[in-house]
Coordinates of C-alpha atoms and ligand atoms in Angstrom, one line a residue:
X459 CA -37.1 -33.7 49.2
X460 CA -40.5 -33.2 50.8
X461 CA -42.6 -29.6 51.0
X462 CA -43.5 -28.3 54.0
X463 CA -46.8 -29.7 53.4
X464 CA -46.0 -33.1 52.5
X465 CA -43.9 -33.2 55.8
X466 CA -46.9 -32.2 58.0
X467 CA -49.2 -34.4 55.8
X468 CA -46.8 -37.5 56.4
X469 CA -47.3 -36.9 59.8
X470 CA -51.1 -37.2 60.0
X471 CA -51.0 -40.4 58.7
X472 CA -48.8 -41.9 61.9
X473 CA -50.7 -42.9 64.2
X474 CA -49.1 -41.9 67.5
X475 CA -50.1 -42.8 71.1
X476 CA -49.7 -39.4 72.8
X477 CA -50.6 -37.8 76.4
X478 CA -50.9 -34.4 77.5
X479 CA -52.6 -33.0 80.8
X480 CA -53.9 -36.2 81.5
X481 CA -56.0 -37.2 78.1
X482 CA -54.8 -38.8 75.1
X483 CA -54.4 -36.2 72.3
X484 CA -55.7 -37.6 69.0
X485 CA -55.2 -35.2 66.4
X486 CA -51.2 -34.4 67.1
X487 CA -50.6 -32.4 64.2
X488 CA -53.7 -29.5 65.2
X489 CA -52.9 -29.4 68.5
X490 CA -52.2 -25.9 69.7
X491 CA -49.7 -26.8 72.0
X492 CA -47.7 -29.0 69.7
X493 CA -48.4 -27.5 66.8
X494 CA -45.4 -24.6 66.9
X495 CA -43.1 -27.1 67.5
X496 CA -44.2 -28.9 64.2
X497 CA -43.9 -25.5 62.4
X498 CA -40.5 -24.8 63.7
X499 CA -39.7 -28.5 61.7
X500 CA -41.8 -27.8 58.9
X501 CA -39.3 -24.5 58.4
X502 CA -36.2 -27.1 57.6
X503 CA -38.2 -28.4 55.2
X504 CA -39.6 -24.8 53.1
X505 CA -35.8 -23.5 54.1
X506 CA -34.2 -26.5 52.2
X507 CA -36.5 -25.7 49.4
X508 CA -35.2 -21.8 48.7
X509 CA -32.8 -21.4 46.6
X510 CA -30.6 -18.6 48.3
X511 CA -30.2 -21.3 51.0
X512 CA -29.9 -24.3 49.3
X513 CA -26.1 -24.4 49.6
X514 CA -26.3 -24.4 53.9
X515 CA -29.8 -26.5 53.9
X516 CA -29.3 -29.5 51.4
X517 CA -25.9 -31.7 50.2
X518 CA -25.5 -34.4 47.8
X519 CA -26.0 -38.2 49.2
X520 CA -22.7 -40.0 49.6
X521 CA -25.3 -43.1 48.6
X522 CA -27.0 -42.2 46.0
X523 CA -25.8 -39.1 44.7
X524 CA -29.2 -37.3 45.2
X525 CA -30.0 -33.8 46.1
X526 CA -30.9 -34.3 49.9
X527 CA -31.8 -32.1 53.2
X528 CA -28.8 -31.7 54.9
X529 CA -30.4 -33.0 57.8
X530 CA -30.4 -36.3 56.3
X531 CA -27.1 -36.2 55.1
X532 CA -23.8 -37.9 56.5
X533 CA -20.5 -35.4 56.8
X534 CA -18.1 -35.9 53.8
X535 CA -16.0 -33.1 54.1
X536 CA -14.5 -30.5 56.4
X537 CA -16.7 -28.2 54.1
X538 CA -20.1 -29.8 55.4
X539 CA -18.9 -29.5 59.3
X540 CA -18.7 -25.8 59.1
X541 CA -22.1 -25.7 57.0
X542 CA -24.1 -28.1 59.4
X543 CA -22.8 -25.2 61.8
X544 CA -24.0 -22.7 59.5
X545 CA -27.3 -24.0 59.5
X546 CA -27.8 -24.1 62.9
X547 CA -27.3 -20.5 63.2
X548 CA -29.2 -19.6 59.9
X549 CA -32.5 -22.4 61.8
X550 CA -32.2 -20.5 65.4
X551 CA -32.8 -17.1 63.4
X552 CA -35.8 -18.3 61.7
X553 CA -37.3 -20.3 64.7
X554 CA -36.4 -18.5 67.4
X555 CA -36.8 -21.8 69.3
X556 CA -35.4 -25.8 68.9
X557 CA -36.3 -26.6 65.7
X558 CA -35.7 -30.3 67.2
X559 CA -34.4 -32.0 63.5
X560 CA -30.4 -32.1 64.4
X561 CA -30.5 -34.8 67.1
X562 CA -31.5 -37.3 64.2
X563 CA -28.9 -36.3 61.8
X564 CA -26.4 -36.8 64.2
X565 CA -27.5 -40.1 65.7
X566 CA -27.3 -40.8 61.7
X567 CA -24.0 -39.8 61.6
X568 CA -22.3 -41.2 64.6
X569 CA -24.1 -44.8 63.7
X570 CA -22.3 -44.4 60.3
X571 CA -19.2 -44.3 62.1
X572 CA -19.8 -46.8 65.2
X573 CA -21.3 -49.2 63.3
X574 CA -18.1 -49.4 60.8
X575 CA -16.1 -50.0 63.8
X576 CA -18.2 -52.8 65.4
X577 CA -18.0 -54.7 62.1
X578 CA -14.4 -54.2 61.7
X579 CA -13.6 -55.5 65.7
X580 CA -16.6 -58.0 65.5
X581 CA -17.0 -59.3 61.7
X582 CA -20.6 -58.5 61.9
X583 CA -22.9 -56.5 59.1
X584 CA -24.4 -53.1 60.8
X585 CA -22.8 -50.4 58.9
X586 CA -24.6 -52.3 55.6
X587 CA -27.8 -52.3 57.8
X588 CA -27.1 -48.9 58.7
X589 CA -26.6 -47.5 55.4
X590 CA -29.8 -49.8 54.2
X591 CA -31.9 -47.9 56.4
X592 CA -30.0 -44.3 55.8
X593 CA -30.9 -44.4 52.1
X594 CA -34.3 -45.2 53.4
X595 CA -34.2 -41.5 55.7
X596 CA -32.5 -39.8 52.8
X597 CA -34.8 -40.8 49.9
X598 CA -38.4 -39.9 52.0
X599 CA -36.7 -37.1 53.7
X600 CA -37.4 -37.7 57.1
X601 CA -37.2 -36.7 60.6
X602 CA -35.5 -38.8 63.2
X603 CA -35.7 -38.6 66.8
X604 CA -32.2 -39.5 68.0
X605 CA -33.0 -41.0 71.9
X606 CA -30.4 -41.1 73.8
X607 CA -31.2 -40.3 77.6
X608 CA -32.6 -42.9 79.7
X609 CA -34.1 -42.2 83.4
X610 CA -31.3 -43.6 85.2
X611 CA -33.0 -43.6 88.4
X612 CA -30.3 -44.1 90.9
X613 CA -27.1 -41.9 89.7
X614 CA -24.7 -44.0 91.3
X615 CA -25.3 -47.6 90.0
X616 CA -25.4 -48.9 87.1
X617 CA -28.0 -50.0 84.8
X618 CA -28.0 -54.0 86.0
X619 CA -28.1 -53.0 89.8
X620 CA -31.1 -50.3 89.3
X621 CA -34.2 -51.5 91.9
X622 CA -36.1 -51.4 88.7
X623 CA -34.1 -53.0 85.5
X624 CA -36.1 -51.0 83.2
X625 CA -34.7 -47.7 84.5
X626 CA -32.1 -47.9 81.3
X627 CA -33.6 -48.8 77.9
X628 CA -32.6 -52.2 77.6
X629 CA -33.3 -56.1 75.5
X630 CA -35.9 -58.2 77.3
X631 CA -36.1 -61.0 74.5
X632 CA -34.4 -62.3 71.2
X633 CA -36.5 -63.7 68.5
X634 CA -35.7 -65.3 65.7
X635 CA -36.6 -62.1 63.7
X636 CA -35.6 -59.2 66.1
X637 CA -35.7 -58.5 69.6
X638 CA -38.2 -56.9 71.7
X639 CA -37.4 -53.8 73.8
X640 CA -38.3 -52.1 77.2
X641 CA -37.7 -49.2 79.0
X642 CA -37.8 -45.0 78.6
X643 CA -36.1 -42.2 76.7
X644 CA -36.6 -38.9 78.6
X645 CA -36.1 -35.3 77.4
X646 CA -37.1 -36.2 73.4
X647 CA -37.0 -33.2 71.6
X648 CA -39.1 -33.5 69.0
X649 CA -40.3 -36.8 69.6
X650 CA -44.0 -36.7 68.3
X651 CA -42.9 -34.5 65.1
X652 CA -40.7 -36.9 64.2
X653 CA -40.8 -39.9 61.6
X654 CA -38.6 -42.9 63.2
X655 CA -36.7 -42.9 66.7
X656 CA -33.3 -43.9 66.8
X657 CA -32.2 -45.3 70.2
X658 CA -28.7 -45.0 71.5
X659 CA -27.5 -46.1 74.9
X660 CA -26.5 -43.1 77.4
X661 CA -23.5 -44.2 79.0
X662 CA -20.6 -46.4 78.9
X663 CA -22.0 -50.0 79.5
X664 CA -19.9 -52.4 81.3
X665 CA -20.3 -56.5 80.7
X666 CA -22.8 -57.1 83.0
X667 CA -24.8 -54.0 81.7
X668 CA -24.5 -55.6 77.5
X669 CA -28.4 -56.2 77.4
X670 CA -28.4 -52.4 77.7
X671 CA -26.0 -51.7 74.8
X672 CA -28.0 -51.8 72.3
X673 CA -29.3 -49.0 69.4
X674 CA -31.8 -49.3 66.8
X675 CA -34.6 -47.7 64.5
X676 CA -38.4 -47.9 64.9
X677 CA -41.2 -46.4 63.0
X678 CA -42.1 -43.3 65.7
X679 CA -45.5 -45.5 65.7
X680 CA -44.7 -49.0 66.3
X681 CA -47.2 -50.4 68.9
X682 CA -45.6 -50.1 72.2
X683 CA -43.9 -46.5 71.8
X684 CA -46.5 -44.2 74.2
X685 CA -45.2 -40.7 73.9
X686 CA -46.1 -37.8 77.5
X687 CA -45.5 -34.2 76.3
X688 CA -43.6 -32.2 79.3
X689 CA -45.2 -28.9 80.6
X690 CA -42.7 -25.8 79.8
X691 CA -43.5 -22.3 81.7
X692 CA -46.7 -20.8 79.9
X693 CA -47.7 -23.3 77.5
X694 CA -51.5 -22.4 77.8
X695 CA -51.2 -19.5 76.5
X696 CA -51.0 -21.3 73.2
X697 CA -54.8 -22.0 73.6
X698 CA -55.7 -18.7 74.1
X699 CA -57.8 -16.6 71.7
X700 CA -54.9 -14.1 70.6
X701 CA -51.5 -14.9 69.8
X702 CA -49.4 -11.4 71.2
X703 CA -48.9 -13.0 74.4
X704 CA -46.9 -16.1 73.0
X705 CA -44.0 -13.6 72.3
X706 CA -42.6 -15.7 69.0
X707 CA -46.5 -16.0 67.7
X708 CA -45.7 -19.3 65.3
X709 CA -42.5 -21.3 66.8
X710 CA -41.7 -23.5 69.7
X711 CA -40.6 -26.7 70.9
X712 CA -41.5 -29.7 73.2
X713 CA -40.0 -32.1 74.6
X714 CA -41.5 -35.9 75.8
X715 CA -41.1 -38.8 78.1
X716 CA -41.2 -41.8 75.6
X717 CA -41.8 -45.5 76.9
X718 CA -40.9 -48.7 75.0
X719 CA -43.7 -51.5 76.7
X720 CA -42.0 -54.5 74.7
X721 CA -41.8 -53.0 71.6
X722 CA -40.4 -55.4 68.9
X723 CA -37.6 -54.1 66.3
X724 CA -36.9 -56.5 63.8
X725 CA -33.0 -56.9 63.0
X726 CA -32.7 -55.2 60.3
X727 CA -32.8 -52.0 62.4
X728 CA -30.6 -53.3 65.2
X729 CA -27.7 -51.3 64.6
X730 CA -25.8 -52.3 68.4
X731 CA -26.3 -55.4 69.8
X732 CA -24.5 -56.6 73.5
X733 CA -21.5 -55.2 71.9
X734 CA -20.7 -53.1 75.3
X735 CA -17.2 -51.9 74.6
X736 CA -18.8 -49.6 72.1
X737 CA -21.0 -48.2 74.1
X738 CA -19.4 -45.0 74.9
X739 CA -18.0 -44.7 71.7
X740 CA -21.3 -43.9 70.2
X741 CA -22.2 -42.1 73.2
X742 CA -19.1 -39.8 72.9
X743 CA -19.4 -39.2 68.7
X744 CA -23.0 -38.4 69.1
X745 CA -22.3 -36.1 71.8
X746 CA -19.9 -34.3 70.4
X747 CA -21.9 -33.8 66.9
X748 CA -24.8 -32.3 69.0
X749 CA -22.5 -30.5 71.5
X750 CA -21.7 -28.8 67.8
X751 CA -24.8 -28.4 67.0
X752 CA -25.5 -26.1 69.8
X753 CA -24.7 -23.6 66.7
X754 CA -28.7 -23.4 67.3
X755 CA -28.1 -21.4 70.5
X756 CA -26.0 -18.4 68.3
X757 CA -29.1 -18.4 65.9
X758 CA -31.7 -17.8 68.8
X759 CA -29.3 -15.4 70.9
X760 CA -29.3 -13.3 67.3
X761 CA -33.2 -13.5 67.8
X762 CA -32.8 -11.7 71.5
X763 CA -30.0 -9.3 70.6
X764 CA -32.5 -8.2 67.4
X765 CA -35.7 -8.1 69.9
X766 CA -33.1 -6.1 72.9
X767 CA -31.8 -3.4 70.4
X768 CA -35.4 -2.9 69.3
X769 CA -36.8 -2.5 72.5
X770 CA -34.3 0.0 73.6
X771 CA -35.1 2.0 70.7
X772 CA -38.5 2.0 71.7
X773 CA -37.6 2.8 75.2
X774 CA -35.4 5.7 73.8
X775 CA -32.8 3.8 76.1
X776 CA -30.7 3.2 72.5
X777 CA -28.0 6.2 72.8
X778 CA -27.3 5.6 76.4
X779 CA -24.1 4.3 76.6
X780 CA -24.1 1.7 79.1
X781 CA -27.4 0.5 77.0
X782 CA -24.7 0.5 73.7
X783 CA -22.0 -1.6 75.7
X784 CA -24.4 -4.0 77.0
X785 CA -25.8 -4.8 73.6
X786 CA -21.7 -4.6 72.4
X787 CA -21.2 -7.9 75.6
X788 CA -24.5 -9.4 74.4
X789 CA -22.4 -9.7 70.5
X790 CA -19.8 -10.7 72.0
X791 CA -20.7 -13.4 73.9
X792 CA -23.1 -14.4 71.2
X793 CA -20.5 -14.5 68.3
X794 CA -18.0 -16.1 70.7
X795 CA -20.7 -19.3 70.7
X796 CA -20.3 -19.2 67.0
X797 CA -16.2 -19.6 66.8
X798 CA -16.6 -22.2 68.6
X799 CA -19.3 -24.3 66.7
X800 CA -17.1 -23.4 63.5
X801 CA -13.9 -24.3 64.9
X802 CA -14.9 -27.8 65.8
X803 CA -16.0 -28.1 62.5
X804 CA -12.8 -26.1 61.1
X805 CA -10.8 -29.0 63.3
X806 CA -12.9 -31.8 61.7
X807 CA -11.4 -35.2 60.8
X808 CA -12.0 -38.2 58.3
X809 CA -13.5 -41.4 60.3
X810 CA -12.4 -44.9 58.9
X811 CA -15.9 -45.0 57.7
X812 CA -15.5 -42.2 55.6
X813 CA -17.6 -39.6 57.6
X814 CA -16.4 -37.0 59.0
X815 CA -16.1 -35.7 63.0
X816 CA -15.8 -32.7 64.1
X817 CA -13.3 -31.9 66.6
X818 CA -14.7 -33.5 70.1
X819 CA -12.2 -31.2 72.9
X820 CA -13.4 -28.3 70.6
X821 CA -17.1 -29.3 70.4
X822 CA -17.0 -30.0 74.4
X823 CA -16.0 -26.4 75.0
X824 CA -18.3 -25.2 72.5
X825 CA -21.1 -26.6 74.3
X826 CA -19.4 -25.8 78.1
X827 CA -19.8 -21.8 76.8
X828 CA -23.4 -22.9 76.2
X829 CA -24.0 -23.8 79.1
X830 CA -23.0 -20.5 80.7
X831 CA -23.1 -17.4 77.8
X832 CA -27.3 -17.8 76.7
X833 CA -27.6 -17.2 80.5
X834 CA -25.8 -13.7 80.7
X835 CA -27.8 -12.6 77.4
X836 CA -30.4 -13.3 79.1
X837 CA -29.5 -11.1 82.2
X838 CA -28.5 -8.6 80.1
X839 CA -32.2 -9.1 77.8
X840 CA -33.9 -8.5 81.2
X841 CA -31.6 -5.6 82.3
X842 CA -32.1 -3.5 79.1
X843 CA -35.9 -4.5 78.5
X844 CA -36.6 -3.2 81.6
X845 CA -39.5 -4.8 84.1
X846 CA -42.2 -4.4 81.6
X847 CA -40.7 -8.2 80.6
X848 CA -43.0 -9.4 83.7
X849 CA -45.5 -7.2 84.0
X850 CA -47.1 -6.3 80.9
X851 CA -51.0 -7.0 81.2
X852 CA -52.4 -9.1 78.9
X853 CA -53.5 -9.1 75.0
X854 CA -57.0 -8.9 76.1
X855 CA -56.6 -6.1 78.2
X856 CA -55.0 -4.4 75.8
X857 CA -58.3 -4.6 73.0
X858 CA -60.7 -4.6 76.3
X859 CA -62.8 -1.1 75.7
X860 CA -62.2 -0.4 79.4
X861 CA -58.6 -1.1 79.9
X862 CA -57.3 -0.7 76.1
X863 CA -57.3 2.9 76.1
X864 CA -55.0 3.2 79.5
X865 CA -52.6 0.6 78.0
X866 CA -52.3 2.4 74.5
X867 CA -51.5 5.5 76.2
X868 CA -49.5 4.9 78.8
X869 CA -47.5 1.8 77.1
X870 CA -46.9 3.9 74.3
X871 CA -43.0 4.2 73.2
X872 CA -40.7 6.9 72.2
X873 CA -41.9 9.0 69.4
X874 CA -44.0 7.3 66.9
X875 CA -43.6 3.9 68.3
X876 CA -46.9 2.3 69.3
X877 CA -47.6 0.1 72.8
X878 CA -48.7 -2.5 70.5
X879 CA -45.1 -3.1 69.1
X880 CA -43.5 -2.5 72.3
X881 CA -45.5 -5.0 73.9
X882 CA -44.6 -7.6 71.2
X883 CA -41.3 -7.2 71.2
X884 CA -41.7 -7.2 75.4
X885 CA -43.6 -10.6 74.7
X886 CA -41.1 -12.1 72.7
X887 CA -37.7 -11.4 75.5
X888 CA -40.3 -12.8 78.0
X889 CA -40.6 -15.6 75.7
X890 CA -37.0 -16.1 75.2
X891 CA -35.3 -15.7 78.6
X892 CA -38.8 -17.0 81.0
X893 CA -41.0 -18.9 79.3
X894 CA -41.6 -21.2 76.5
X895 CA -38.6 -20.5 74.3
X896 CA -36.6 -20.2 77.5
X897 CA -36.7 -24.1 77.7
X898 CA -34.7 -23.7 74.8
X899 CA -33.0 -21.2 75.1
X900 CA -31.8 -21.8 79.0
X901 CA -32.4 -24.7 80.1
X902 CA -31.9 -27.2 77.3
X903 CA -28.7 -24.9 76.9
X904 CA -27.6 -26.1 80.0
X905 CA -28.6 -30.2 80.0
X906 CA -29.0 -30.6 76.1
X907 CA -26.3 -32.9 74.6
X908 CA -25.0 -33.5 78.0
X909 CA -25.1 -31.5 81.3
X910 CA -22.0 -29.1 82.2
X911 CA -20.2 -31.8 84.4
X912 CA -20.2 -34.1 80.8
X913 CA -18.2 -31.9 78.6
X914 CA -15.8 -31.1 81.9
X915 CA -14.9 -34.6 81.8
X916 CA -14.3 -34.4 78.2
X917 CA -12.5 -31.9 78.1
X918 CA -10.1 -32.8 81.1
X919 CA -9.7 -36.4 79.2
X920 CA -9.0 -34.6 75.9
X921 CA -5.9 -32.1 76.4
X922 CA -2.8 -33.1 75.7
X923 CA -1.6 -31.8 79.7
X924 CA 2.1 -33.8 78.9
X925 CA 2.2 -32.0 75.9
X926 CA 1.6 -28.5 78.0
X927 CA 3.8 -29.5 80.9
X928 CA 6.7 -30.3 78.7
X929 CA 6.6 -26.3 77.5
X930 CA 6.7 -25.2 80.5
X931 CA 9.2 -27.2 81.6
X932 CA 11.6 -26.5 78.5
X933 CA 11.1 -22.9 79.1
X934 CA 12.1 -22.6 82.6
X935 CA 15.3 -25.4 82.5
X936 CA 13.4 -28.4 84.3
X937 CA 15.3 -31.4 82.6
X938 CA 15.2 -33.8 85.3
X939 CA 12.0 -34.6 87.3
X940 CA 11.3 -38.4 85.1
Ligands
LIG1291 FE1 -31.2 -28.8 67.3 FE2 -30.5 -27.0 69.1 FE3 -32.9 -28.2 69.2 FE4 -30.7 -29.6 69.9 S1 -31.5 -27.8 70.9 S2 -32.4 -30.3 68.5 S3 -29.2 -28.7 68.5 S4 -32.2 -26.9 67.6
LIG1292 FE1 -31.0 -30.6 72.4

């Protein structure tokens, strides 16, 4: 397994074609925009390396029987479900933010299962491939970038009919020795801390849509790949001289547009090729292992419940009682999150590959009460916090000779407690529930592995509704409506 510093070290030596603000950013790794994000992946790697954690962060390899970061490694048991959950939670508490290394490990492990069901329908050799190339990500202890969402212009057509063909990620010509690829991931999380990308497609593919069902692995360098980092709600203040204002002062995330301009990928990393009717099958196990891994959320809402109670002792708001009971619903709703990313898990099953899935209705209704709970902690962050969480002036006012003074004093908090602290911990809910950890946090709570509508769908195709209607039915005497 890699150190921290070998990770960030590996990275310098890709040579990645990234855009931000307009300019090409040559040094990724120092920039001070990216750069939290890269911590908040360095911390899987020094967290996989403690001892007291090494149970939750690391596993044995099903391949090669090494010690690996569980990150890398594929499910064998129901045993690592529940402790890929755990480490979700246990990553969000030390972050505070995405810590963007869990959509590779579960492109990883939905390809170990997809591609073991192509080969048995088709007679072809992925899962070989795959497992080729997962030794590969196992033994250097790498980050993926699993892609997955396309641009999809036009909602209601298809790929094939898009005005613009490259709209989904899709095959423009076969060689001999690969095939060369064109089109867009949107959304990457992660993307320019990452070693390889691992391309999925992002919805069921029909026949005349096979040149888009295609997945593979690339080198996060290849020539072609041009990364564009999004803008999230006060980024700048990552180039500013002092770091109170941040709110989390070390960890964040971004997220990138990535384009593919005819970039080549030999076959040995073609892990789908035209094979349609497996489309949404990878679509749906890869979904419902990152629906799971919404555990993420629980660990971040722990973050904002730890920074809430602290500010209302601060405030002296702490013994109030409707203060108490909000911060009781805040648990509640937080630990809610967390029987549900453990009961997937709980509910996992063995895969004919040999891997093992979590529980997809329960992972889809996991990831539905993500979609809504993160927002009420929020609310109630904001409520309890108080309006200070918007209008706090700023780090340098508060060292200024003029202003520092007035801020000191009249900032100050109950007792003992200084206006430096309070305004930290003020910093950090602002950073949770409005600005950059919010993308997190909020947003990616409510698109991330698949908007609200996605897991509705699942979920109504999931329950067994005969199997409910024929209770009822018993109970109350209905025998003859066939
Ligand atoms: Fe992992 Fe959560 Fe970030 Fe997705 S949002 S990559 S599950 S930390
Ligand atoms: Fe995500």
């Amino acid at each position: 397994m890699k150190t921290p510093e070998e990770y960030i070290d590996s990275l310098r030596k890709l040579n990645l074609k990234v855009y931000m603000f307009g300019k090409r950013i040559e040094n990724v790794v120092d920039n001070p925009i990216i750069r939290p994000s890269l911590n908040a992946v360095a911390m899987t790697y020094s967290m996989a390396l403690k001892p007291e954690y090494a149970d939750i962060m690391t596993a044995t390899s099903h391949l090669t029987g090494k010690k690996i970061s569980r990150f890398t490694h594929i499910h064998q048991s129901v045993d690592d479900l529940i402790k890929k959950s755990k480490m979700g939670r246990l990553m969000g508490n030390r972050t505070g933010c995405c810590f963007q290394r869990c959509v590779g490990m579960d492109a990883l492990n939905a390809l170990s299962i997809v591609t073991y069901d192509i080969d048995a329908r088709h007679g072809t050799a992925y899962n070989k491939r795959f497992l080729k190339y997962l030794e590969y990500i196992q033994d250097n202890d790498l980050v993926c970038d699993g892609a997955m969402t396309d641009p999809k212009g036009d909602r209601s057509l298809p790929p094939h009919k898009q005005d613009d063909p490259d709209l989904y990620l899709r095959v423009v010509e076969e060689r001999k020795d690969g095939i060369v690829v064109r089109g867009a991931k949107a959304h990457q999380t992660g993307a320019v801390n990452s070693h390889e990308v691992i391309v999925m497609p992002t919805i069921t593919m029909r026949e005349e849509d096979r040149d888009y069902a295609i997945s593979f692995a690339v080198p996060s360098d290849t020539g072609g790949i041009t990364y564009i980092i999004g803008r999230q709600a006060s980024d700048t203040r990552k180039l500013e001289r002092g770091k109170m204002d941040q709110g989390n002062i070390s960890f964040g995330g971004h997220e990138a547009l990535m384009v593919f301009d005819d970039v080549f990928v030999p076959w040995d990393r073609v892990f789908m090729y035209r094979e349609y009717e497996f489309s949404g099958r990878l679509v749906e196990q890869f979904s419902s292992y990152h629906r799971q891994s919404y555990a993420c959320k629980v660990g971040v809402g722990d973050v904002l419940i730890g920074a809430v109670q602290t500010i209302s002792e601060y405030n002296g708001t702490d013994k109030a009682s409707h203060v108490k009971d909000k911060i009781v619903e805040m648990n509640h709703l937080n630990e809610t999150l967390y029987c549900g990313c453990i009961a997937c898990a709980a509910e996992g099953h063995r895969e004919n590959s040999g891997t093992y899935s979590v529980d997809a209705l329960l992972s889809n209704v996991h990831k539905q009460n993500v979609t809504r709970f993160p927002y009420e902690i929020a609310r109630l962050a904001q409520d309890v916090a108080g309006g200070l969480v918007v209008t706090l002036p700023s780090e340098d006012d508060f060292h200024s000779e003029e202003t520092g003074r007035w801020l000191k004093k009249y900032f100050a908090g109950k007792g003992t407690f200084s206006a430096e602290n309070r305004m930290r911990i003020f910093r950090l809910i602002e950073n949770l529930t409005l600005g950059t950890a919010a993308v997190g946090y909020l947003t990616e709570s409510m698109h991330g592995a698949g908007s609200p509508q996605a897991q509705r769908i699942m979920i109504s195709r999931l329950v067994n509704m005969k199997e409910k209607q024929s209770y009822a039915k018993k109970l109350c005497g209905i025998k003859d409506d066939e």
